[in-house]
Backbone as numpy.savetxt, mean C-alpha at the origin, in Angstrom:
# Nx Ny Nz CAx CAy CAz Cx Cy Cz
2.29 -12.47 -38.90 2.25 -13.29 -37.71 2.88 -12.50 -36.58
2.54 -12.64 -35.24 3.01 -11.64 -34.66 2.40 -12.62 -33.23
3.28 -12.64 -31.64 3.30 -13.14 -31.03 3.62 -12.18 -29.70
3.03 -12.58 -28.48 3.13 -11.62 -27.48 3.34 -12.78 -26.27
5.00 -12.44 -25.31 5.17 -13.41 -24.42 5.18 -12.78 -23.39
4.63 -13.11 -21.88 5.19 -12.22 -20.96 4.62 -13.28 -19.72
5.05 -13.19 -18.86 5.52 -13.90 -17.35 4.49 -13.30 -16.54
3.68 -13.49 -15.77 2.96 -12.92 -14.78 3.74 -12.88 -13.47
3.91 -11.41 -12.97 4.55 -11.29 -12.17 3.85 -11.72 -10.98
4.41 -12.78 -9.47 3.89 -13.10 -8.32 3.07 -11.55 -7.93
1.87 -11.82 -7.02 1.25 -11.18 -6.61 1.23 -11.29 -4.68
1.29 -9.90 -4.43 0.80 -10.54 -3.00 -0.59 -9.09 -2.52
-0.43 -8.92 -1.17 -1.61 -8.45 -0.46 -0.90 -7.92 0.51
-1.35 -6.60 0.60 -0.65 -5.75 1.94 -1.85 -4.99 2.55
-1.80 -4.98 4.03 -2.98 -4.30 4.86 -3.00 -4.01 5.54
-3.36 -2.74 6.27 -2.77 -2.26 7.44 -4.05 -1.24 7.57
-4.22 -1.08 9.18 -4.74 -0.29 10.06 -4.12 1.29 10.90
-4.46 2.06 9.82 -3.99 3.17 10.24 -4.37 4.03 11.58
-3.67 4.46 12.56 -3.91 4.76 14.26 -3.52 6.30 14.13
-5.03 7.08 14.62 -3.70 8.54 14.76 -2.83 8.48 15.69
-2.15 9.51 15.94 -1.04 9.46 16.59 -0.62 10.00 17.52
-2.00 11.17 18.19 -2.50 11.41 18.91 -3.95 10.46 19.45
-5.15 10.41 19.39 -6.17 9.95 19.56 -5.75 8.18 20.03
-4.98 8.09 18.98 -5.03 6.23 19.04 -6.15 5.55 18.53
-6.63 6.32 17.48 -7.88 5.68 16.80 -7.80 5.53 15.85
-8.61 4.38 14.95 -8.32 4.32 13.19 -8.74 5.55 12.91
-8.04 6.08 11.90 -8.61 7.19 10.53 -8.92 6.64 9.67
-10.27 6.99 9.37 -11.01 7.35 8.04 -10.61 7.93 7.59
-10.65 7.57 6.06 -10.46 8.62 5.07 -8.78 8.73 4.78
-7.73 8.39 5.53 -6.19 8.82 5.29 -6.11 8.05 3.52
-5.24 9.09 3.28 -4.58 8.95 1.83 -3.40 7.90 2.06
-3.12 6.87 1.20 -2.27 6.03 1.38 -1.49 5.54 0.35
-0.07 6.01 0.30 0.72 5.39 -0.89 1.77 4.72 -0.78
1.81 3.73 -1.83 2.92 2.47 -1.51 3.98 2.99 -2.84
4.88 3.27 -2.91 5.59 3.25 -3.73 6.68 2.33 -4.05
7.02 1.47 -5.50 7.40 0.50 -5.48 9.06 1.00 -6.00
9.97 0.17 -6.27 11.39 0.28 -6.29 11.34 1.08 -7.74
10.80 1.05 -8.79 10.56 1.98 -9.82 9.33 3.44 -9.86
9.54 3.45 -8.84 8.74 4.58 -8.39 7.37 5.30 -9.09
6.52 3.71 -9.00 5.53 3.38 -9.56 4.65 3.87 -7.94
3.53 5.11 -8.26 2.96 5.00 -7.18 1.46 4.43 -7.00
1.19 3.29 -5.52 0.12 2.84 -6.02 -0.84 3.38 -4.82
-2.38 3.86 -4.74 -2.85 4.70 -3.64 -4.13 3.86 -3.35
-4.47 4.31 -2.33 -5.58 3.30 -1.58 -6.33 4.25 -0.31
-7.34 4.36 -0.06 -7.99 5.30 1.58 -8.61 4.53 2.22
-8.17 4.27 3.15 -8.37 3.56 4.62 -10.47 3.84 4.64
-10.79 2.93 5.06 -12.28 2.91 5.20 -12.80 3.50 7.01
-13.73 3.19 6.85 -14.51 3.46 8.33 -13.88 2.94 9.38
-13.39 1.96 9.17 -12.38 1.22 10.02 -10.69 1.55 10.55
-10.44 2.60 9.65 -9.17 2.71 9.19 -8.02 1.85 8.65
-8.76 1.00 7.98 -7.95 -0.09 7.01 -8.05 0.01 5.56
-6.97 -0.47 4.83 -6.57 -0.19 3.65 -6.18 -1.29 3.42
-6.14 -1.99 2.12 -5.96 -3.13 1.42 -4.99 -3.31 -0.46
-4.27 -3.51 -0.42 -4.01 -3.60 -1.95 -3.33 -4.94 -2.56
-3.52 -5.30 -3.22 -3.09 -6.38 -4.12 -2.32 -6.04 -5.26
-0.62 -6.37 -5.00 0.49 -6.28 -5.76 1.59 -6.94 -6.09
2.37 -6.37 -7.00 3.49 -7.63 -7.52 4.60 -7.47 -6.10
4.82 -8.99 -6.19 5.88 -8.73 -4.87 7.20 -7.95 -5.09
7.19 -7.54 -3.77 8.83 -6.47 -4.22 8.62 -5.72 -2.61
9.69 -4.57 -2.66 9.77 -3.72 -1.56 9.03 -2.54 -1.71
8.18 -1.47 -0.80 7.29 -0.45 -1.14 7.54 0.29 0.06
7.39 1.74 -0.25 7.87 2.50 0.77 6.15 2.99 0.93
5.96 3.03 2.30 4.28 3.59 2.61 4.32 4.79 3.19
3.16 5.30 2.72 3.40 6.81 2.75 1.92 6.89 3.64
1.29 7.77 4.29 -0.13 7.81 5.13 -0.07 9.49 5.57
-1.55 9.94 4.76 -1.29 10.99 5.01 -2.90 11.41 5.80
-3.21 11.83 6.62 -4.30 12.53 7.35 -4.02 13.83 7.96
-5.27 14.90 7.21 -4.76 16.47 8.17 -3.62 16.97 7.89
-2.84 17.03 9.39 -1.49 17.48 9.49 -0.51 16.55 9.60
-1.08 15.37 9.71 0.50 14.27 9.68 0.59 13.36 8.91
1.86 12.89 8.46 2.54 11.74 7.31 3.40 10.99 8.14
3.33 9.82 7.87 4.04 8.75 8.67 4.55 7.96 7.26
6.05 7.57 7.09 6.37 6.93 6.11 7.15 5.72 6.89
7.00 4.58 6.41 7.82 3.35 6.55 8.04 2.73 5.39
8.99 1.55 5.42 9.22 0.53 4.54 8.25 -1.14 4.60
7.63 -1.24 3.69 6.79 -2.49 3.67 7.56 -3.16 2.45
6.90 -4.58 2.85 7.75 -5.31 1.60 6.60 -6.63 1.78
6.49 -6.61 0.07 5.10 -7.86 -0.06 5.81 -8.89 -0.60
5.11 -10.12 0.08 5.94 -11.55 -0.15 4.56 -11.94 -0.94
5.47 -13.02 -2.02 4.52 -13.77 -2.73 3.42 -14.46 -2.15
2.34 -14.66 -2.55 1.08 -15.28 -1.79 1.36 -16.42 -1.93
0.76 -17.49 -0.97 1.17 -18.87 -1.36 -0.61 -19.32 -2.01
């Protein structure tokens, strides 16, 4: 007999529109990583639009955006979905 318990961790949704930083226009194509407090990394590339989308357990994530020659890092933090 043998039994398996586990909690589903809250989920949320993070999304953002990446701008170069010169131009002031979305990028296509930028590489995008969220890294979570266990330095779990999760990656995603901005579309035609320059938007990116991911669906994750809530917590704090450091974002990483990389196009060409430049990286822009901030702190994001996903709240539970209602």
């Amino acid at each position: 007999f043998g039994a398996a318990i586990w909690a589903e961790t809250p989920r949320g949704e993070i999304g953002a529109k990446i701008i170069g930083p010169r131009s002031k226009r979305p990028v296509q194509g930028a590489r995008v990583v969220l890294i979570d407090q266990n330095g779990v990394w999760h990656r995603a590339k901005t579309d035609s639009n320059g938007e990116f989308s991911l669906r994750l357990p809530a917590g704090k994530y450091q974002l990483r955006a990389r196009s060409g020659r430049w990286q822009a890092v901030s702190r994001a933090q996903i709240l539970e979905s209602q």
